[in-house]
Tab-separated table of C-alpha atoms in Angstrom:
chain	number	residue	atom	x	y	z
A	1	MET	CA	-68.311	1.208	4.573
A	2	SER	CA	-67.487	1.363	8.342
A	3	HIS	CA	-67.796	-1.501	10.888
A	4	GLU	CA	-69.607	-1.069	14.227
A	5	LEU	CA	-67.632	-1.708	17.396
A	6	ARG	CA	-69.492	-3.987	19.723
A	7	SER	CA	-70.850	-1.634	22.421
A	8	PRO	CA	-73.984	-0.876	24.361
A	9	THR	CA	-76.618	0.792	22.360
A	10	ASP	CA	-76.836	3.692	24.975
A	11	ARG	CA	-73.066	4.124	24.971
A	12	ARG	CA	-73.192	7.416	22.936
A	13	ARG	CA	-75.716	8.870	25.190
A	14	PHE	CA	-73.667	8.155	28.245
A	15	LEU	CA	-70.371	9.428	26.841
A	16	LYS	CA	-72.142	12.758	25.869
A	17	GLY	CA	-73.263	13.067	29.394
A	18	ALA	CA	-69.892	12.168	30.925
A	19	THR	CA	-68.198	14.580	28.691
A	20	GLY	CA	-70.525	17.426	29.693
A	21	ALA	CA	-69.483	16.920	33.171
A	22	LEU	CA	-65.953	18.068	32.264
A	23	ALA	CA	-67.338	21.642	32.310
A	24	VAL	CA	-66.898	21.189	36.151
A	25	PRO	CA	-63.145	21.160	36.918
A	26	ALA	CA	-63.536	18.543	39.731
A	27	ALA	CA	-64.939	16.176	37.141
A	28	ALA	CA	-61.885	16.132	35.042
A	29	GLY	CA	-60.318	13.375	37.138
A	30	LEU	CA	-63.232	11.067	36.750
A	31	ILE	CA	-61.921	9.203	33.787
A	32	GLY	CA	-62.748	5.972	35.484
A	33	ALA	CA	-66.445	6.847	35.214
A	34	LEU	CA	-66.304	5.773	31.517
A	35	ALA	CA	-66.104	2.106	32.746
A	36	GLN	CA	-68.536	2.091	35.551
A	37	PRO	CA	-70.533	5.374	36.473
A	38	ALA	CA	-71.105	5.698	40.141
A	39	HIS	CA	-74.623	6.492	41.512
A	40	ALA	CA	-74.962	9.819	43.203
A	41	SER	CA	-75.416	8.113	46.466
A	42	ASP	CA	-71.911	6.531	46.018
A	43	THR	CA	-69.914	9.684	45.748
A	44	THR	CA	-69.479	10.208	49.579
A	45	SER	CA	-67.108	7.130	49.809
A	46	LEU	CA	-65.009	8.492	46.985
A	47	PRO	CA	-61.661	10.332	47.876
A	48	ASP	CA	-61.315	14.063	47.445
A	49	TYR	CA	-58.445	15.437	45.242
A	50	ASP	CA	-57.052	18.896	44.634
A	51	PRO	CA	-58.893	20.957	41.936
A	52	VAL	CA	-57.615	20.691	38.588
A	53	PRO	CA	-55.702	23.833	37.623
A	54	ALA	CA	-57.210	26.032	34.760
A	55	THR	CA	-53.860	25.765	33.043
A	56	ALA	CA	-54.412	21.990	32.539
A	57	THR	CA	-57.890	22.050	30.922
A	58	GLY	CA	-58.638	22.282	27.292
A	59	PRO	CA	-61.713	23.439	25.275
A	60	THR	CA	-65.097	22.239	26.228
A	61	PRO	CA	-66.501	19.504	23.841
A	62	ASN	CA	-69.526	19.983	21.735
A	63	ALA	CA	-72.975	18.523	22.272
A	64	ASP	CA	-71.877	15.392	20.554
A	65	GLY	CA	-68.881	14.998	22.882
A	66	TYR	CA	-65.788	16.173	20.926
A	67	HIS	CA	-63.756	19.221	20.021
A	68	VAL	CA	-62.010	19.432	16.791
A	69	ASP	CA	-59.554	22.448	15.879
A	70	ARG	CA	-56.795	23.369	13.481
A	71	ILE	CA	-53.363	23.032	14.611
A	72	ASP	CA	-51.822	24.677	11.590
A	73	GLY	CA	-52.525	24.686	7.887
A	74	HIS	CA	-54.297	21.468	6.913
A	75	LEU	CA	-53.337	19.620	10.267
A	76	TYR	CA	-56.073	19.166	12.881
A	77	TRP	CA	-56.727	17.359	16.271
A	78	VAL	CA	-59.749	16.070	17.994
A	79	THR	CA	-60.383	15.335	21.627
A	80	ASP	CA	-63.111	14.151	24.018
A	81	SER	CA	-61.103	15.412	26.971
A	82	TYR	CA	-59.866	11.832	27.754
A	83	TYR	CA	-57.966	10.993	24.457
A	84	GLN	CA	-56.721	12.718	21.310
A	85	ALA	CA	-56.261	11.935	17.644
A	86	MET	CA	-54.668	14.009	14.858
A	87	PHE	CA	-55.450	14.191	11.134
A	88	LEU	CA	-54.149	15.780	7.897
A	89	THR	CA	-56.659	16.718	5.317
A	90	THR	CA	-55.105	16.343	1.764
A	91	THR	CA	-56.182	16.713	-1.763
A	92	ARG	CA	-56.701	12.908	-1.935
A	93	GLY	CA	-58.385	12.150	1.423
A	94	VAL	CA	-57.438	12.094	5.110
A	95	VAL	CA	-54.402	10.695	7.001
A	96	LEU	CA	-55.652	10.021	10.477
A	97	VAL	CA	-53.242	9.177	13.274
A	98	ASP	CA	-54.835	6.931	16.014
A	99	ALA	CA	-58.367	5.958	16.521
A	100	PRO	CA	-59.264	6.030	20.188
A	101	PRO	CA	-62.394	4.134	20.970
A	102	THR	CA	-63.693	6.917	23.409
A	103	ILE	CA	-63.847	9.205	20.474
A	104	GLY	CA	-65.121	6.396	18.158
A	105	HIS	CA	-67.573	7.609	15.497
A	106	ASN	CA	-66.850	11.178	16.538
A	107	LEU	CA	-63.548	10.869	14.629
A	108	GLN	CA	-65.347	10.745	11.369
A	109	ARG	CA	-67.786	13.545	12.568
A	110	ALA	CA	-64.823	15.803	13.495
A	111	ILE	CA	-63.224	15.039	9.939
A	112	ASN	CA	-66.595	15.889	8.183
A	113	ASP	CA	-66.727	19.034	10.069
A	114	VAL	CA	-63.344	20.179	8.949
A	115	THR	CA	-63.527	18.916	5.231
A	116	HIS	CA	-67.080	20.243	4.701
A	117	ALA	CA	-65.398	23.737	5.652
A	118	ASN	CA	-62.105	23.300	3.562
A	119	GLY	CA	-63.448	21.500	0.651
A	120	ARG	CA	-61.052	18.488	0.883
A	121	PRO	CA	-62.188	14.921	0.626
A	122	SER	CA	-63.438	13.372	3.966
A	123	ASN	CA	-62.651	9.746	3.285
A	124	VAL	CA	-59.693	8.301	5.515
A	125	THR	CA	-57.341	6.974	3.079
A	126	HIS	CA	-54.442	6.325	5.498
A	127	LEU	CA	-54.552	5.367	9.262
A	128	VAL	CA	-51.193	5.638	11.311
A	129	TYR	CA	-51.005	3.595	14.387
A	130	SER	CA	-48.848	5.285	17.182
A	131	HIS	CA	-48.632	1.851	18.809
A	132	SER	CA	-50.596	-1.249	19.477
A	133	HIS	CA	-52.422	-0.462	22.702
A	134	ALA	CA	-56.315	-0.746	22.262
A	135	ASP	CA	-57.028	2.428	24.150
A	136	HIS	CA	-55.486	4.502	21.255
A	137	ILE	CA	-56.365	2.453	18.318
A	138	GLY	CA	-59.372	0.389	19.251
A	139	ALA	CA	-61.681	2.251	17.044
A	140	ALA	CA	-59.465	1.468	13.877
A	141	GLY	CA	-62.110	-1.221	12.811
A	142	LEU	CA	-64.512	1.672	12.135
A	143	PHE	CA	-62.573	2.373	8.931
A	144	GLY	CA	-63.097	0.112	6.012
A	145	PRO	CA	-60.685	-2.424	4.431
A	146	ASP	CA	-59.561	-0.015	1.790
A	147	THR	CA	-57.689	2.105	4.350
A	148	ILE	CA	-54.134	2.013	4.219
A	149	ARG	CA	-52.799	1.271	7.788
A	150	ILE	CA	-49.270	2.247	8.563
A	151	ALA	CA	-47.334	1.004	11.686
A	152	HIS	CA	-44.101	-0.192	13.067
A	153	ALA	CA	-43.255	-3.740	12.373
A	154	GLU	CA	-43.464	-4.467	16.108
A	155	THR	CA	-46.878	-3.193	16.224
A	156	ALA	CA	-47.830	-5.608	13.472
A	157	ARG	CA	-46.416	-8.409	15.506
A	158	LEU	CA	-48.183	-7.519	18.690
A	159	LEU	CA	-51.539	-7.052	16.844
A	160	ALA	CA	-51.197	-10.398	15.258
A	161	ARG	CA	-50.974	-11.906	18.693
A	162	ALA	CA	-53.951	-9.846	20.047
A	163	ASN	CA	-56.065	-11.070	17.119
A	164	ASP	CA	-58.591	-8.100	17.779
A	165	PRO	CA	-61.029	-7.383	15.019
A	166	ASN	CA	-61.326	-3.694	16.282
A	167	ARG	CA	-57.512	-3.325	15.587
A	168	PRO	CA	-56.948	-4.580	12.059
A	169	LEU	CA	-53.358	-5.535	11.090
A	170	PRO	CA	-51.342	-2.767	9.319
A	171	THR	CA	-51.153	-3.041	5.623
A	172	HIS	CA	-47.603	-1.357	5.521
A	173	THR	CA	-44.858	-1.453	8.221
A	174	PHE	CA	-41.515	-0.010	8.866
A	175	HIS	CA	-38.591	-0.478	11.041
A	176	ASN	CA	-36.757	2.833	11.478
A	177	LYS	CA	-38.347	5.627	9.303
A	178	HIS	CA	-41.168	6.051	7.041
A	179	HIS	CA	-41.817	9.186	5.095
A	180	LEU	CA	-45.488	9.533	4.097
A	181	HIS	CA	-46.297	12.195	1.480
A	182	ILE	CA	-49.851	12.204	-0.107
A	183	GLY	CA	-51.930	14.914	-1.641
A	184	GLY	CA	-49.376	17.580	-0.878
A	185	GLU	CA	-49.116	16.884	2.799
A	186	THR	CA	-46.324	15.197	4.713
A	187	LEU	CA	-45.861	13.073	7.965
A	188	ASP	CA	-42.479	11.719	9.042
A	189	LEU	CA	-42.725	8.495	11.193
A	190	ALA	CA	-39.757	7.430	13.298
A	191	TYR	CA	-38.796	4.693	15.635
A	192	HIS	CA	-36.249	5.359	18.334
A	193	GLY	CA	-36.509	2.168	20.289
A	194	PRO	CA	-39.022	0.995	22.961
A	195	ASN	CA	-40.455	3.444	25.599
A	196	HIS	CA	-43.936	3.363	26.790
A	197	SER	CA	-44.439	0.267	24.777
A	198	PRO	CA	-42.024	-1.783	22.606
A	199	ASP	CA	-43.424	-0.304	19.413
A	200	ASN	CA	-44.353	3.442	20.156
A	201	ILE	CA	-43.466	5.768	17.380
A	202	TYR	CA	-42.736	9.499	16.805
A	203	ILE	CA	-45.147	11.251	14.321
A	204	HIS	CA	-43.755	14.530	13.204
A	205	ALA	CA	-45.517	17.074	10.815
A	206	PRO	CA	-42.414	19.150	9.822
A	207	GLU	CA	-44.312	21.841	7.843
A	208	TYR	CA	-46.675	22.501	10.781
A	209	GLN	CA	-44.012	22.127	13.536
A	210	THR	CA	-46.033	19.553	15.368
A	211	LEU	CA	-45.028	16.387	17.111
A	212	MET	CA	-47.270	13.522	18.162
A	213	LEU	CA	-45.877	11.020	20.788
A	214	VAL	CA	-48.423	9.089	22.696
A	215	ASP	CA	-48.248	8.200	26.461
A	216	VAL	CA	-44.859	9.910	27.086
A	217	LEU	CA	-45.612	13.558	27.817
A	218	TYR	CA	-48.737	14.782	29.503
A	219	PRO	CA	-49.146	18.514	28.941
A	220	GLY	CA	-50.526	20.213	32.185
A	221	TRP	CA	-50.736	16.894	34.024
A	222	VAL	CA	-48.456	14.405	36.026
A	223	PRO	CA	-47.899	11.236	34.009
A	224	PHE	CA	-50.620	8.633	34.168
A	225	LYS	CA	-50.357	5.990	37.086
A	226	SER	CA	-47.124	4.115	37.365
A	227	LEU	CA	-45.342	6.287	34.815
A	228	ALA	CA	-47.860	5.663	32.138
A	229	VAL	CA	-47.747	1.821	32.807
A	230	SER	CA	-44.608	1.952	30.585
A	231	GLN	CA	-42.824	-1.200	29.868
A	232	ASP	CA	-39.251	0.268	29.713
A	233	ILE	CA	-38.970	3.041	32.360
A	234	PRO	CA	-35.314	4.115	31.550
A	235	ALA	CA	-36.285	4.347	27.761
A	236	TRP	CA	-39.607	6.126	28.644
A	237	ILE	CA	-37.661	8.679	30.480
A	238	GLN	CA	-35.234	9.055	27.657
A	239	ALA	CA	-38.004	9.287	25.193
A	240	GLN	CA	-39.000	12.710	26.739
A	241	HIS	CA	-35.624	14.158	25.848
A	242	ILE	CA	-35.693	12.704	22.385
A	243	ALA	CA	-39.214	14.437	21.917
A	244	MET	CA	-37.601	17.622	23.028
A	245	ASP	CA	-34.895	17.349	20.388
A	246	TYR	CA	-37.346	17.415	17.614
A	247	PRO	CA	-38.182	20.815	16.161
A	248	TRP	CA	-41.824	21.461	17.271
A	249	HIS	CA	-44.002	24.269	18.639
A	250	THR	CA	-47.087	21.957	19.120
A	251	PHE	CA	-47.227	18.714	20.937
A	252	VAL	CA	-50.082	16.057	20.681
A	253	GLY	CA	-49.665	13.649	23.521
A	254	GLY	CA	-52.727	11.323	22.856
A	255	HIS	CA	-54.477	11.997	26.231
A	256	LEU	CA	-56.519	14.607	28.014
A	257	GLY	CA	-58.008	17.803	26.704
A	258	ARG	CA	-55.252	20.335	25.347
A	259	LEU	CA	-52.388	20.498	23.152
A	260	GLY	CA	-48.804	20.939	24.458
A	261	THR	CA	-45.976	23.329	24.292
A	262	ARG	CA	-42.331	23.176	24.808
A	263	THR	CA	-42.865	24.670	28.308
A	264	ASP	CA	-44.902	21.556	29.164
A	265	GLY	CA	-42.181	19.172	27.975
A	266	THR	CA	-39.678	21.048	30.169
A	267	LEU	CA	-41.909	20.892	33.009
A	268	GLN	CA	-42.551	17.224	32.909
A	269	ILE	CA	-38.880	16.506	32.598
A	270	GLN	CA	-38.326	18.761	35.808
A	271	TYR	CA	-40.973	16.790	37.623
A	272	MET	CA	-39.241	13.501	36.673
A	273	ASP	CA	-35.895	14.821	37.746
A	274	ASP	CA	-37.270	15.855	41.080
A	275	LEU	CA	-39.007	12.513	41.621
A	276	ASP	CA	-35.745	10.675	40.711
A	277	THR	CA	-33.830	12.792	43.169
A	278	SER	CA	-36.499	12.318	45.959
A	279	THR	CA	-36.730	8.519	45.294
A	280	ARG	CA	-32.916	8.056	45.363
A	281	ASN	CA	-32.757	9.848	48.651
A	282	ALA	CA	-35.694	7.958	50.037
A	283	ILE	CA	-34.250	4.631	49.634
A	284	THR	CA	-31.150	5.519	51.512
A	285	THR	CA	-32.922	7.311	54.277
A	286	VAL	CA	-35.870	5.104	55.265
A	287	ASP	CA	-34.955	2.920	57.955
A	288	PRO	CA	-35.643	-0.766	56.937
A	289	THR	CA	-35.186	-2.183	60.493
A	290	PRO	CA	-38.832	-2.196	61.562
A	291	PHE	CA	-39.979	-3.937	58.343
A	292	PHE	CA	-37.329	-6.649	58.684
A	293	ALA	CA	-37.926	-7.105	62.443
A	294	LYS	CA	-41.658	-7.550	62.281
A	295	TYR	CA	-41.973	-9.627	59.085
A	296	GLY	CA	-38.821	-11.432	59.119
A	297	ALA	CA	-39.703	-12.935	62.522
A	298	GLN	CA	-42.906	-14.180	60.796
A	299	GLY	CA	-40.904	-15.581	57.760
A	300	ASN	CA	-42.923	-13.248	55.435
A	301	SER	CA	-40.454	-11.956	52.819
A	302	TRP	CA	-43.011	-10.376	50.632
A	303	ALA	CA	-44.424	-8.288	53.637
A	304	ILE	CA	-41.044	-6.928	54.190
A	305	PHE	CA	-40.597	-5.856	50.538
A	306	LYS	CA	-44.158	-4.481	50.326
A	307	THR	CA	-44.131	-2.436	53.469
A	308	PHE	CA	-40.507	-0.996	52.924
A	309	LEU	CA	-41.070	-0.180	49.332
A	310	ASP	CA	-44.387	1.353	50.104
A	311	ALA	CA	-42.683	3.516	52.888
A	312	VAL	CA	-39.923	4.614	50.355
A	313	ALA	CA	-42.626	5.558	47.732
A	314	ASP	CA	-44.517	7.562	50.260
A	315	THR	CA	-41.525	9.317	51.415
A	316	ALA	CA	-40.337	10.112	48.050
A	317	ALA	CA	-43.712	11.307	46.680
A	318	THR	CA	-44.615	13.603	49.549
A	319	PRO	CA	-42.450	16.583	48.787
A	320	VAL	CA	-42.845	16.145	44.931
A	321	ALA	CA	-46.605	16.091	45.178
A	322	ALA	CA	-46.641	19.271	47.374
A	323	LYS	CA	-44.246	21.034	44.955
A	324	TYR	CA	-46.351	20.511	42.014
A	325	ALA	CA	-49.735	20.972	43.584
A	326	GLY	CA	-51.537	23.583	41.506
A	327	VAL	CA	-48.777	23.337	38.838
A	328	LEU	CA	-49.534	19.938	37.329
A	329	ALA	CA	-52.965	18.449	37.524
A	330	ALA	CA	-53.472	15.342	39.516
A	331	ALA	CA	-50.066	15.560	41.385
A	332	ASP	CA	-51.886	14.272	44.388
A	333	VAL	CA	-53.476	11.465	42.356
A	334	PHE	CA	-50.625	9.643	40.771
A	335	THR	CA	-47.249	10.833	42.243
A	336	ARG	CA	-47.056	8.096	44.744
A	337	ASP	CA	-47.712	5.419	42.183
A	338	ASN	CA	-45.116	7.044	39.778
A	339	ALA	CA	-42.680	7.189	42.853
A	340	TRP	CA	-43.301	3.517	43.439
A	341	THR	CA	-42.670	2.591	39.833
A	342	LEU	CA	-39.583	4.713	39.531
A	343	LEU	CA	-38.211	3.057	42.706
A	344	GLU	CA	-38.526	-0.402	41.085
A	345	SER	CA	-36.889	0.779	38.063
A	346	LEU	CA	-34.006	2.207	40.017
A	347	ARG	CA	-33.675	-1.124	41.811
A	348	ILE	CA	-33.951	-3.485	38.876
A	349	ASP	CA	-32.551	-1.343	35.928
A	350	THR	CA	-29.879	0.747	37.786
A	351	GLY	CA	-28.912	-1.505	40.681
A	352	ILE	CA	-29.839	0.890	43.493
A	353	LEU	CA	-31.063	-1.802	45.740
A	354	GLY	CA	-31.012	-0.140	49.287
A	355	PRO	CA	-31.263	-2.790	52.052
A	356	PHE	CA	-31.492	-5.457	49.384
A	357	SER	CA	-27.974	-4.959	47.981
A	358	ASN	CA	-24.850	-7.148	48.436
A	359	HIS	CA	-24.827	-9.039	51.900
A	360	PRO	CA	-21.861	-7.704	53.957
């Protein structure tokens, strides 16, 4: 028996309408509408962004707001164009990887679609958590207490602290590697250290040459705001290279509406390399004098930091956003935020301090 998430009774109707809007490319950036839909009269005050390139978009969700498709063999994926999950159908039941709440009950509907066609059991026997964040596993509570929940040991610690009934504690944990073999199907789980979060793992389906790694690579898009709000920026950047070291043809990134290819991984690494180069250059070329002169005289140290760092981020982002316009979706939306976060990481993680280095 499944457990209902606490949500408004009309939530499903709204999400169906919001998903339908994704047929219009300009609506693809309105992820925030899920939280607070704007009235039509409010749209004139919203900023305009570049159109989403056709190469970034995925399949159109069905009338219920989801798209499910085969990756290869008995491995499938489901998306609502905002989030993604992956599942294996086995002779003993289904292994589901992640349970995003925006997909919610459509997870089981997608599974039922597939298993009705392939004749395999539809019950979710195993649920793998990629990491502890609620936006990726906040619908885990929909699956009953008999479900085996597998996660990294750090995920268990973080979930125990959160005490969230929608994210039940894992029943099985591991530290480095876990080999899951059930009903003739296999998933290899591995932990290579912190990246986006302290607990984020790599989920590899070797038979189907597919890798799932959430919040690290964003096929067709620039990374989400502030480098995916990652907690360890150097490790997050390194995780992109670790992902590319795996033998895969298909990538499941946990977000947005399409699967990834190795070309997508290479392109994001190139974007990050360009952003790194531009940010390192900007911190040495933006003149700090005006910021110290104006705000130092006022004794406002925070204003010095804010205005100088904002200027560096703007300077770093401008050529990178221009280069990737029409190549990666939302280059004009998040590149400035990503440059600011990378700048802070360069300062505090690598010691590139600019005008805040050793006093002469």
